[in-house]
GROMACS .gro file of C-alpha atoms in nm:
model
  410
    1ALA     CA    1   1.939  -7.725 -11.851
    2ASP     CA    2   2.060  -7.878 -11.502
    3GLN     CA    3   1.749  -7.662 -11.362
    4PRO     CA    4   1.380  -7.733 -11.330
    5LEU     CA    5   1.148  -7.532 -11.547
    6THR     CA    6   1.036  -7.394 -11.193
    7SER     CA    7   1.357  -7.280 -11.085
    8ARG     CA    8   1.352  -6.878 -11.054
    9LYS     CA    9   1.631  -6.866 -11.321
   10VAL     CA   10   1.494  -7.089 -11.565
   11ALA     CA   11   1.160  -6.899 -11.530
   12PHE     CA   12   1.354  -6.537 -11.542
   13LEU     CA   13   1.509  -6.624 -11.898
   14LEU     CA   14   1.184  -6.792 -12.057
   15ALA     CA   15   0.974  -6.496 -11.942
   16THR     CA   16   1.168  -6.242 -12.192
   17PRO     CA   17   1.446  -6.424 -12.325
   18GLN     CA   18   1.563  -6.080 -12.512
   19GLN     CA   19   1.448  -5.747 -12.557
   20ASP     CA   20   1.596  -5.480 -12.746
   21GLY     CA   21   1.769  -5.206 -12.570
   22GLY     CA   22   2.032  -5.238 -12.340
   23GLN     CA   23   2.270  -5.105 -12.061
   24TRP     CA   24   2.569  -4.836 -12.077
   25ASP     CA   25   2.812  -5.123 -12.108
   26MET     CA   26   2.633  -5.339 -12.340
   27ILE     CA   27   2.693  -5.078 -12.669
   28VAL     CA   28   3.039  -5.016 -12.538
   29SER     CA   29   3.120  -5.368 -12.607
   30LEU     CA   30   2.910  -5.404 -12.935
   31PHE     CA   31   3.094  -5.075 -13.044
   32GLN     CA   32   3.448  -5.206 -12.951
   33LYS     CA   33   3.398  -5.566 -13.113
   34TYR     CA   34   3.227  -5.468 -13.425
   35GLY     CA   35   3.266  -5.079 -13.467
   36VAL     CA   36   2.960  -4.823 -13.620
   37VAL     CA   37   2.863  -4.723 -13.955
   38PRO     CA   38   2.661  -4.426 -14.081
   39LYS     CA   39   2.298  -4.436 -14.128
   40SER     CA   40   2.327  -4.407 -14.484
   41VAL     CA   41   2.513  -4.755 -14.521
   42MET     CA   42   2.279  -4.948 -14.325
   43PRO     CA   43   1.955  -4.730 -14.335
   44GLU     CA   44   1.604  -4.793 -14.069
   45SER     CA   45   1.392  -5.068 -14.164
   46SER     CA   46   1.038  -5.088 -14.031
   47ASN     CA   47   1.158  -5.349 -13.749
   48SER     CA   48   1.406  -5.112 -13.657
   49SER     CA   49   1.161  -4.854 -13.611
   50ASN     CA   50   0.923  -5.066 -13.481
   51SER     CA   51   1.059  -5.371 -13.266
   52ARG     CA   52   0.755  -5.509 -13.158
   53ASP     CA   53   0.698  -5.794 -13.373
   54LEU     CA   54   1.056  -5.885 -13.408
   55ASN     CA   55   1.100  -5.916 -13.008
   56ASN     CA   56   0.800  -6.133 -13.011
   57TYR     CA   57   0.893  -6.375 -13.304
   58LEU     CA   58   1.263  -6.384 -13.195
   59ASN     CA   59   1.149  -6.485 -12.852
   60LYS     CA   60   0.927  -6.715 -12.997
   61LEU     CA   61   1.227  -6.878 -13.178
   62LEU     CA   62   1.465  -6.861 -12.860
   63ARG     CA   63   1.184  -7.033 -12.648
   64LYS     CA   64   1.194  -7.346 -12.929
   65HIS     CA   65   1.540  -7.361 -12.866
   66ALA     CA   66   1.528  -7.383 -12.527
   67VAL     CA   67   1.308  -7.676 -12.546
   68LEU     CA   68   1.511  -7.854 -12.778
   69LEU     CA   69   1.800  -7.809 -12.583
   70ARG     CA   70   1.688  -7.936 -12.268
   71GLN     CA   71   1.566  -8.207 -12.476
   72MET     CA   72   1.901  -8.312 -12.574
   73VAL     CA   73   2.039  -8.263 -12.235
   74LEU     CA   74   1.751  -8.514 -12.121
   75GLU     CA   75   1.824  -8.766 -12.374
   76GLU     CA   76   2.203  -8.753 -12.278
   77ALA     CA   77   2.346  -8.614 -12.599
   78THR     CA   78   2.706  -8.551 -12.649
   79GLU     CA   79   2.843  -8.236 -12.594
   80GLU     CA   80   2.959  -8.248 -12.961
   81GLU     CA   81   2.584  -8.293 -13.054
   82ILE     CA   82   2.458  -8.022 -12.830
   83GLN     CA   83   2.711  -7.735 -12.973
   84ALA     CA   84   2.640  -7.822 -13.347
   85ASN     CA   85   2.291  -7.772 -13.291
   86ARG     CA   86   2.352  -7.454 -13.075
   87GLU     CA   87   2.554  -7.294 -13.370
   88ALA     CA   88   2.267  -7.402 -13.614
   89MET     CA   89   2.063  -7.226 -13.398
   90LEU     CA   90   2.256  -6.913 -13.337
   91GLN     CA   91   2.272  -6.900 -13.746
   92GLU     CA   92   1.878  -6.934 -13.755
   93VAL     CA   93   1.875  -6.643 -13.517
   94TYR     CA   94   2.132  -6.428 -13.699
   95ASN     CA   95   1.903  -6.487 -14.058
   96LEU     CA   96   1.606  -6.362 -13.861
   97LEU     CA   97   1.773  -6.065 -13.752
   98ALA     CA   98   1.934  -6.001 -14.111
   99ILE     CA   99   1.624  -6.036 -14.286
  100SER     CA  100   1.417  -5.801 -14.011
  101LEU     CA  101   1.680  -5.540 -13.982
  102GLY     CA  102   1.948  -5.593 -14.318
  103THR     CA  103   2.260  -5.749 -14.288
  104PRO     CA  104   2.551  -5.563 -14.143
  105PRO     CA  105   2.800  -5.422 -14.405
  106THR     CA  106   3.186  -5.561 -14.376
  107VAL     CA  107   3.303  -5.291 -14.603
  108PHE     CA  108   3.157  -4.944 -14.752
  109ASP     CA  109   3.247  -4.622 -14.896
  110PHE     CA  110   3.140  -4.306 -14.711
  111GLU     CA  111   3.079  -3.992 -14.914
  112TYR     CA  112   2.959  -3.639 -14.768
  113ARG     CA  113   3.012  -3.252 -14.742
  114ASP     CA  114   3.209  -3.078 -14.486
  115GLU     CA  115   3.113  -2.719 -14.334
  116GLU     CA  116   3.269  -2.540 -14.628
  117LYS     CA  117   3.052  -2.760 -14.864
  118ASN     CA  118   3.344  -2.954 -14.991
  119TYR     CA  119   3.278  -3.310 -15.105
  120HIS     CA  120   3.455  -3.589 -14.991
  121LEU     CA  121   3.445  -3.949 -15.080
  122ASP     CA  122   3.626  -4.238 -14.842
  123GLN     CA  123   3.629  -4.581 -14.976
  124GLY     CA  124   3.712  -4.928 -14.846
  125LEU     CA  125   3.598  -4.817 -14.475
  126THR     CA  126   3.505  -5.109 -14.217
  127PRO     CA  127   3.292  -5.036 -13.929
  128GLN     CA  128   3.579  -5.041 -13.693
  129SER     CA  129   3.799  -4.788 -13.931
  130PHE     CA  130   3.505  -4.614 -13.949
  131TYR     CA  131   3.458  -4.551 -13.577
  132ASP     CA  132   3.831  -4.535 -13.522
  133LYS     CA  133   3.857  -4.255 -13.797
  134TYR     CA  134   3.477  -4.064 -13.734
  135VAL     CA  135   3.386  -4.104 -13.390
  136ASP     CA  136   3.746  -4.152 -13.236
  137VAL     CA  137   3.630  -4.170 -12.883
  138ASP     CA  138   3.798  -4.382 -12.611
  139LEU     CA  139   3.476  -4.562 -12.447
  140ASP     CA  140   3.699  -4.714 -12.144
  141GLU     CA  141   3.711  -4.355 -12.018
  142TYR     CA  142   3.345  -4.366 -11.905
  143ILE     CA  143   3.202  -4.578 -11.602
  144SER     CA  144   2.817  -4.657 -11.534
  145ILE     CA  145   2.675  -4.435 -11.248
  146ILE     CA  146   2.371  -4.559 -11.112
  147ASN     CA  147   2.114  -4.403 -10.829
  148ALA     CA  148   1.948  -4.709 -10.712
  149PRO     CA  149   1.850  -4.613 -10.314
  150THR     CA  150   1.731  -4.989 -10.219
  151GLU     CA  151   1.841  -5.091  -9.897
  152ASP     CA  152   2.024  -5.411 -10.072
  153LYS     CA  153   2.264  -5.160 -10.245
  154PRO     CA  154   2.428  -4.915 -10.036
  155PHE     CA  155   2.601  -4.633 -10.189
  156MET     CA  156   2.960  -4.593 -10.265
  157LYS     CA  157   2.971  -4.945 -10.378
  158SER     CA  158   3.003  -5.110 -10.725
  159TYR     CA  159   2.761  -5.365 -10.852
  160THR     CA  160   2.735  -5.608 -11.163
  161VAL     CA  161   2.409  -5.843 -11.263
  162ASP     CA  162   2.405  -6.194 -11.339
  163MET     CA  163   2.315  -6.240 -11.686
  164LEU     CA  164   2.325  -5.940 -11.804
  165GLY     CA  165   2.634  -5.921 -12.083
  166ASN     CA  166   2.574  -5.952 -12.443
  167VAL     CA  167   2.893  -5.993 -12.622
  168VAL     CA  168   3.131  -6.288 -12.549
  169ASP     CA  169   3.457  -6.146 -12.343
  170GLY     CA  170   3.326  -5.781 -12.353
  171LYS     CA  171   3.287  -5.536 -12.120
  172GLN     CA  172   3.149  -5.647 -11.778
  173VAL     CA  173   2.838  -5.489 -11.708
  174LYS     CA  174   2.934  -5.275 -11.402
  175TYR     CA  175   2.775  -4.979 -11.182
  176LEU     CA  176   2.910  -4.746 -10.916
  177ASN     CA  177   2.607  -4.646 -10.709
  178LEU     CA  178   2.592  -4.287 -10.616
  179GLU     CA  179   2.317  -4.042 -10.400
  180MET     CA  180   2.133  -3.832 -10.664
  181GLU     CA  181   2.288  -3.525 -10.566
  182ASP     CA  182   2.639  -3.649 -10.657
  183PHE     CA  183   2.521  -3.842 -10.971
  184LYS     CA  184   2.350  -3.486 -11.109
  185ALA     CA  185   2.638  -3.329 -10.989
  186LEU     CA  186   2.855  -3.519 -11.234
  187ALA     CA  187   2.621  -3.460 -11.477
  188VAL     CA  188   2.644  -3.111 -11.484
  189LYS     CA  189   2.990  -3.110 -11.464
  190GLN     CA  190   3.022  -3.313 -11.802
  191LEU     CA  191   2.770  -3.061 -11.927
  192GLU     CA  192   2.962  -2.798 -11.844
  193GLN     CA  193   3.281  -2.929 -12.033
  194GLY     CA  194   3.075  -2.925 -12.327
  195GLU     CA  195   3.041  -3.289 -12.357
  196SER     CA  196   2.639  -3.481 -12.347
  197VAL     CA  197   2.565  -3.740 -12.133
  198TRP     CA  198   2.407  -4.069 -12.186
  199PHE     CA  199   2.119  -4.156 -11.951
  200GLY     CA  200   1.888  -4.404 -11.893
  201CYS     CA  201   1.525  -4.391 -11.732
  202ASP     CA  202   1.186  -4.504 -11.679
  203VAL     CA  203   1.052  -4.260 -11.979
  204GLY     CA  204   0.688  -4.352 -11.983
  205GLN     CA  205   0.662  -4.214 -11.621
  206SER     CA  206   0.487  -3.914 -11.633
  207SER     CA  207   0.591  -3.784 -11.998
  208THR     CA  208   0.439  -3.637 -12.283
  209ARG     CA  209   0.576  -3.786 -12.587
  210ASP     CA  210   0.382  -3.531 -12.823
  211SER     CA  211   0.496  -3.228 -12.631
  212GLY     CA  212   0.807  -3.374 -12.467
  213ILE     CA  213   0.730  -3.282 -12.145
  214MET     CA  214   0.910  -3.486 -11.856
  215ALA     CA  215   0.750  -3.366 -11.512
  216LEU     CA  216   0.569  -3.530 -11.200
  217ASP     CA  217   0.247  -3.315 -11.249
  218ALA     CA  218   0.222  -3.411 -11.624
  219TYR     CA  219  -0.089  -3.582 -11.531
  220ASP     CA  220  -0.316  -3.559 -11.262
  221VAL     CA  221  -0.422  -3.902 -11.207
  222GLU     CA  222  -0.470  -3.890 -10.829
  223ASP     CA  223  -0.740  -3.625 -10.840
  224LEU     CA  224  -0.899  -3.771 -11.128
  225PHE     CA  225  -0.941  -4.123 -10.923
  226ASP     CA  226  -0.923  -3.963 -10.598
  227VAL     CA  227  -0.638  -4.229 -10.476
  228ASP     CA  228  -0.294  -4.205 -10.334
  229LEU     CA  229  -0.014  -4.286 -10.549
  230THR     CA  230   0.306  -4.195 -10.391
  231MET     CA  231   0.574  -4.416 -10.339
  232THR     CA  232   0.929  -4.391 -10.291
  233LYS     CA  233   1.175  -4.440 -10.566
  234ALA     CA  234   1.324  -4.746 -10.329
  235GLU     CA  235   0.976  -4.872 -10.351
  236ARG     CA  236   0.916  -4.839 -10.713
  237LEU     CA  237   1.227  -5.004 -10.810
  238ASP     CA  238   1.157  -5.305 -10.485
  239TYR     CA  239   0.810  -5.374 -10.590
  240GLY     CA  240   0.850  -5.369 -10.968
  241GLU     CA  241   0.654  -4.992 -11.018
  242SER     CA  242   0.956  -4.862 -11.221
  243LEU     CA  243   1.237  -4.962 -11.383
  244MET     CA  244   1.496  -4.818 -11.668
  245THR     CA  245   1.325  -4.843 -11.996
  246HIS     CA  246   1.480  -4.629 -12.238
  247ALA     CA  247   1.801  -4.427 -12.303
  248MET     CA  248   1.846  -4.063 -12.432
  249VAL     CA  249   2.097  -3.811 -12.405
  250LEU     CA  250   2.096  -3.502 -12.177
  251THR     CA  251   2.223  -3.228 -12.387
  252GLY     CA  252   2.173  -2.900 -12.173
  253VAL     CA  253   2.068  -2.861 -11.782
  254ASP     CA  254   1.949  -2.493 -11.657
  255LEU     CA  255   2.069  -2.361 -11.359
  256ILE     CA  256   1.986  -2.136 -11.085
  257ASP     CA  257   2.207  -2.026 -10.824
  258GLY     CA  258   2.411  -2.342 -10.918
  259GLN     CA  259   2.102  -2.568 -10.878
  260ALA     CA  260   1.954  -2.738 -11.175
  261LYS     CA  261   1.578  -2.673 -11.221
  262LYS     CA  262   1.535  -2.811 -11.574
  263TRP     CA  263   1.718  -3.032 -11.827
  264LYS     CA  264   1.731  -3.050 -12.200
  265VAL     CA  265   1.670  -3.436 -12.344
  266GLU     CA  266   1.717  -3.544 -12.680
  267ASN     CA  267   1.527  -3.837 -12.760
  268SER     CA  268   1.580  -4.057 -13.042
  269TRP     CA  269   1.234  -4.068 -13.180
  270GLY     CA  270   1.253  -3.872 -13.432
  271GLU     CA  271   1.157  -3.473 -13.516
  272LYS     CA  272   0.791  -3.566 -13.485
  273VAL     CA  273   0.795  -3.621 -13.139
  274GLY     CA  274   0.872  -3.319 -12.865
  275GLU     CA  275   1.031  -3.018 -12.987
  276LYS     CA  276   1.190  -3.146 -13.275
  277GLY     CA  277   1.287  -3.456 -13.106
  278PHE     CA  278   1.400  -3.298 -12.797
  279PHE     CA  279   1.223  -3.305 -12.459
  280VAL     CA  280   1.223  -3.060 -12.164
  281MET     CA  281   1.281  -3.273 -11.825
  282SER     CA  282   1.218  -3.101 -11.458
  283ASP     CA  283   1.490  -3.158 -11.184
  284GLU     CA  284   1.202  -3.375 -10.972
  285TRP     CA  285   1.136  -3.608 -11.254
  286MET     CA  286   1.531  -3.647 -11.274
  287ASP     CA  287   1.510  -3.779 -10.906
  288GLU     CA  288   1.242  -3.995 -10.936
  289TYR     CA  289   1.292  -4.182 -11.286
  290THR     CA  290   1.649  -4.134 -11.370
  291TYR     CA  291   1.873  -4.439 -11.278
  292GLN     CA  292   2.194  -4.440 -11.482
  293ILE     CA  293   2.455  -4.214 -11.637
  294GLY     CA  294   2.744  -4.280 -11.874
  295GLN     CA  295   3.028  -4.063 -11.697
  296ARG     CA  296   3.370  -3.968 -11.820
  297GLN     CA  297   3.642  -4.052 -11.557
  298SER     CA  298   3.804  -3.756 -11.601
  299PHE     CA  299   3.675  -3.402 -11.447
  300ASP     CA  300   3.842  -3.175 -11.693
  301GLN     CA  301   3.895  -3.103 -12.081
  302ARG     CA  302   4.253  -3.170 -12.087
  303ARG     CA  303   4.128  -3.563 -12.077
  304GLN     CA  304   4.411  -3.636 -11.807
  305PRO     CA  305   4.424  -4.043 -11.753
  306CYS     CA  306   4.232  -4.047 -11.426
  307ASP     CA  307   4.164  -4.376 -11.371
  308GLN     CA  308   4.285  -4.375 -11.001
  309ARG     CA  309   4.052  -4.103 -10.919
  310MET     CA  310   3.731  -4.291 -11.009
  311GLY     CA  311   3.889  -4.598 -10.920
  312PHE     CA  312   3.928  -4.459 -10.580
  313LEU     CA  313   3.558  -4.394 -10.513
  314PHE     CA  314   3.493  -4.765 -10.615
  315ARG     CA  315   3.743  -4.887 -10.332
  316ALA     CA  316   3.594  -4.609 -10.074
  317GLU     CA  317   3.267  -4.782  -9.986
  318ARG     CA  318   3.241  -4.665  -9.617
  319ALA     CA  319   3.419  -4.334  -9.620
  320ILE     CA  320   3.327  -4.131  -9.313
  321CYS     CA  321   3.634  -3.870  -9.235
  322ILE     CA  322   3.957  -3.834  -9.410
  323ARG     CA  323   4.053  -3.459  -9.311
  324ASP     CA  324   4.332  -3.582  -9.077
  325GLN     CA  325   4.476  -3.722  -9.413
  326VAL     CA  326   4.465  -3.392  -9.631
  327PRO     CA  327   4.717  -3.187  -9.434
  328ASP     CA  328   4.970  -3.453  -9.501
  329LEU     CA  329   4.919  -3.418  -9.872
  330SER     CA  330   4.909  -3.021  -9.876
  331GLU     CA  331   5.260  -3.055  -9.716
  332LEU     CA  332   5.374  -3.262  -9.982
  333ARG     CA  333   5.226  -3.007 -10.201
  334HIS     CA  334   5.433  -2.711 -10.071
  335ARG     CA  335   5.749  -2.943 -10.057
  336VAL     CA  336   5.704  -3.017 -10.423
  337ARG     CA  337   5.681  -2.654 -10.513
  338ALA     CA  338   5.945  -2.554 -10.275
  339ASP     CA  339   6.186  -2.754 -10.447
  340HIS     CA  340   6.048  -2.705 -10.797
  341PRO     CA  341   5.876  -2.380 -10.783
  342HIS     CA  342   5.714  -2.406 -11.145
  343ALA     CA  343   5.535  -2.718 -11.061
  344GLY     CA  344   5.189  -2.731 -11.138
  345ARG     CA  345   5.146  -2.349 -11.222
  346GLN     CA  346   5.064  -2.230 -11.515
  347GLN     CA  347   5.341  -2.181 -11.783
  348ASN     CA  348   5.247  -1.977 -12.115
  349GLY     CA  349   4.863  -2.086 -12.040
  350VAL     CA  350   4.952  -2.448 -12.034
  351GLY     CA  351   5.006  -2.633 -11.696
  352HIS     CA  352   5.378  -2.748 -11.674
  353PRO     CA  353   5.325  -3.148 -11.568
  354VAL     CA  354   5.479  -3.267 -11.239
  355ARG     CA  355   5.568  -3.579 -11.443
  356GLN     CA  356   5.847  -3.391 -11.610
  357VAL     CA  357   6.025  -3.302 -11.289
  358PRO     CA  358   6.283  -3.629 -11.204
  359GLY     CA  359   6.104  -3.815 -10.928
  360THR     CA  360   5.819  -3.569 -10.830
  361ALA     CA  361   5.542  -3.790 -11.004
  362LYS     CA  362   5.674  -4.109 -10.852
  363ARG     CA  363   5.633  -3.950 -10.502
  364ILE     CA  364   5.318  -3.829 -10.543
  365GLY     CA  365   5.172  -4.169 -10.706
  366GLU     CA  366   5.325  -4.318 -10.365
  367ARG     CA  367   5.184  -4.069 -10.159
  368MET     CA  368   4.819  -4.097 -10.355
  369HIS     CA  369   4.802  -4.451 -10.266
  370GLN     CA  370   4.903  -4.453  -9.900
  371VAL     CA  371   4.640  -4.137  -9.850
  372SER     CA  372   4.366  -4.400 -10.067
  373ALA     CA  373   4.501  -4.680  -9.851
  374GLY     CA  374   4.460  -4.518  -9.555
  375ILE     CA  375   4.114  -4.365  -9.634
  376VAL     CA  376   3.971  -4.747  -9.710
  377ASP     CA  377   4.168  -4.916  -9.399
  378ARG     CA  378   4.040  -4.657  -9.142
  379CYS     CA  379   3.716  -4.528  -9.230
  380ALA     CA  380   3.374  -4.660  -9.076
  381ALA     CA  381   3.046  -4.680  -9.201
  382VAL     CA  382   2.832  -4.374  -9.188
  383PRO     CA  383   2.474  -4.412  -9.031
  384ARG     CA  384   2.190  -4.422  -9.310
  385GLY     CA  385   1.932  -4.215  -9.132
  386PRO     CA  386   1.870  -3.891  -9.322
  387GLU     CA  387   2.028  -3.678  -9.037
  388HIS     CA  388   2.339  -3.799  -9.180
  389LEU     CA  389   2.283  -3.737  -9.545
  390GLN     CA  390   2.461  -3.406  -9.539
  391LEU     CA  391   2.803  -3.543  -9.380
  392ARG     CA  392   2.824  -3.799  -9.634
  393ARG     CA  393   2.756  -3.554  -9.911
  394GLN     CA  394   3.035  -3.329  -9.748
  395ILE     CA  395   3.276  -3.666  -9.752
  396LEU     CA  396   3.243  -3.698 -10.107
  397ARG     CA  397   3.292  -3.401 -10.201
  398LEU     CA  398   3.615  -3.397  -9.987
  399ILE     CA  399   3.736  -3.668 -10.129
  400TYR     CA  400   3.719  -3.532 -10.477
  401ARG     CA  401   3.895  -3.227 -10.352
  402THR     CA  402   4.163  -3.454 -10.227
  403LEU     CA  403   4.219  -3.633 -10.532
  404ASP     CA  404   4.170  -3.326 -10.761
  405MET     CA  405   4.445  -3.136 -10.535
  406ALA     CA  406   4.650  -3.464 -10.615
  407TYR     CA  407   4.603  -3.485 -10.978
  408GLN     CA  408   4.675  -3.122 -11.060
  409LEU     CA  409   5.029  -3.190 -10.936
  410VAL     CA  410   5.027  -3.490 -11.151
   0.00000   0.00000   0.00000
């Protein structure tokens, strides 16, 4: 209200006050604060299946609220008066959503049959207790990885977006920007561990809804109109030709000689689209129109706490070479194993954790911090030209190997 209607911020907020959908960190905030319910308890409505009219009228209401609030500020209303009106407006928003989508249940019963067809009835559940009992996924283990190859977003750096949060005191929207090869390698790694991958893309680009094909040659528009529509991924982002519009789930990948060729995608549009709700995405389409994944921070099925490992990637913004650091860590590993021959090895099929050996975990932890700090302190920026692309990839893989080597001991 302290800025004119012509300001870029006010114009941005009024252009589309809200829209359904969102970002990975936004859905995490909703789950963590409110929990979830089974679909049988809160079934679909016509507005949840087709939200165009809901968005239209909700945006009309929000713009009307903006008019009233700006008038109150202009007329020098008190903070108490403004706050009272804001709360009344939020109640109107809630009422509109509840009428359109249904009232969220606070306590409910859940009945189901297990794989052996045995009947179960679980009574008195809340959305939070249902999440804890039947979902039980620690969403804090996941981080948001993006691929945005624009000049204003150098790789190996983390970013946030102003005015994008959706929950008061919720999770901050934050991304780590990686090159596409590393972006896809993380997705493949998670799929190989048997875990699907949430991802965001521009689903309307070169895709077929009925047959479920996402491929750059799905339509031959350029030959039809005799025009050249070629743009780089960065150009499409910078000039507004593409943006993330939809989130789905990667459930499989076709690998040939270790290289992804196509991806299996589970959509949320029902079984009448694609192949019973599943799409096939070419790897080239993945490169051009996929922008975000939700990635587990740990890299193995043991789900070890690896916050330091991915946190390090956030800090290593300008890595160029860490080879002179690796021998020191290797020497430490040999020294630890000399002192404790069973450390880090298999014992009865289970890795014997070094943290059970007095003082060892602390020494490795301290050494890891020294290595991380030394890398960040000593590294210089790698040039952005294509001739240095392979070097940057080698550096990132070397970083992973260094951290993996340390955490195998911890």
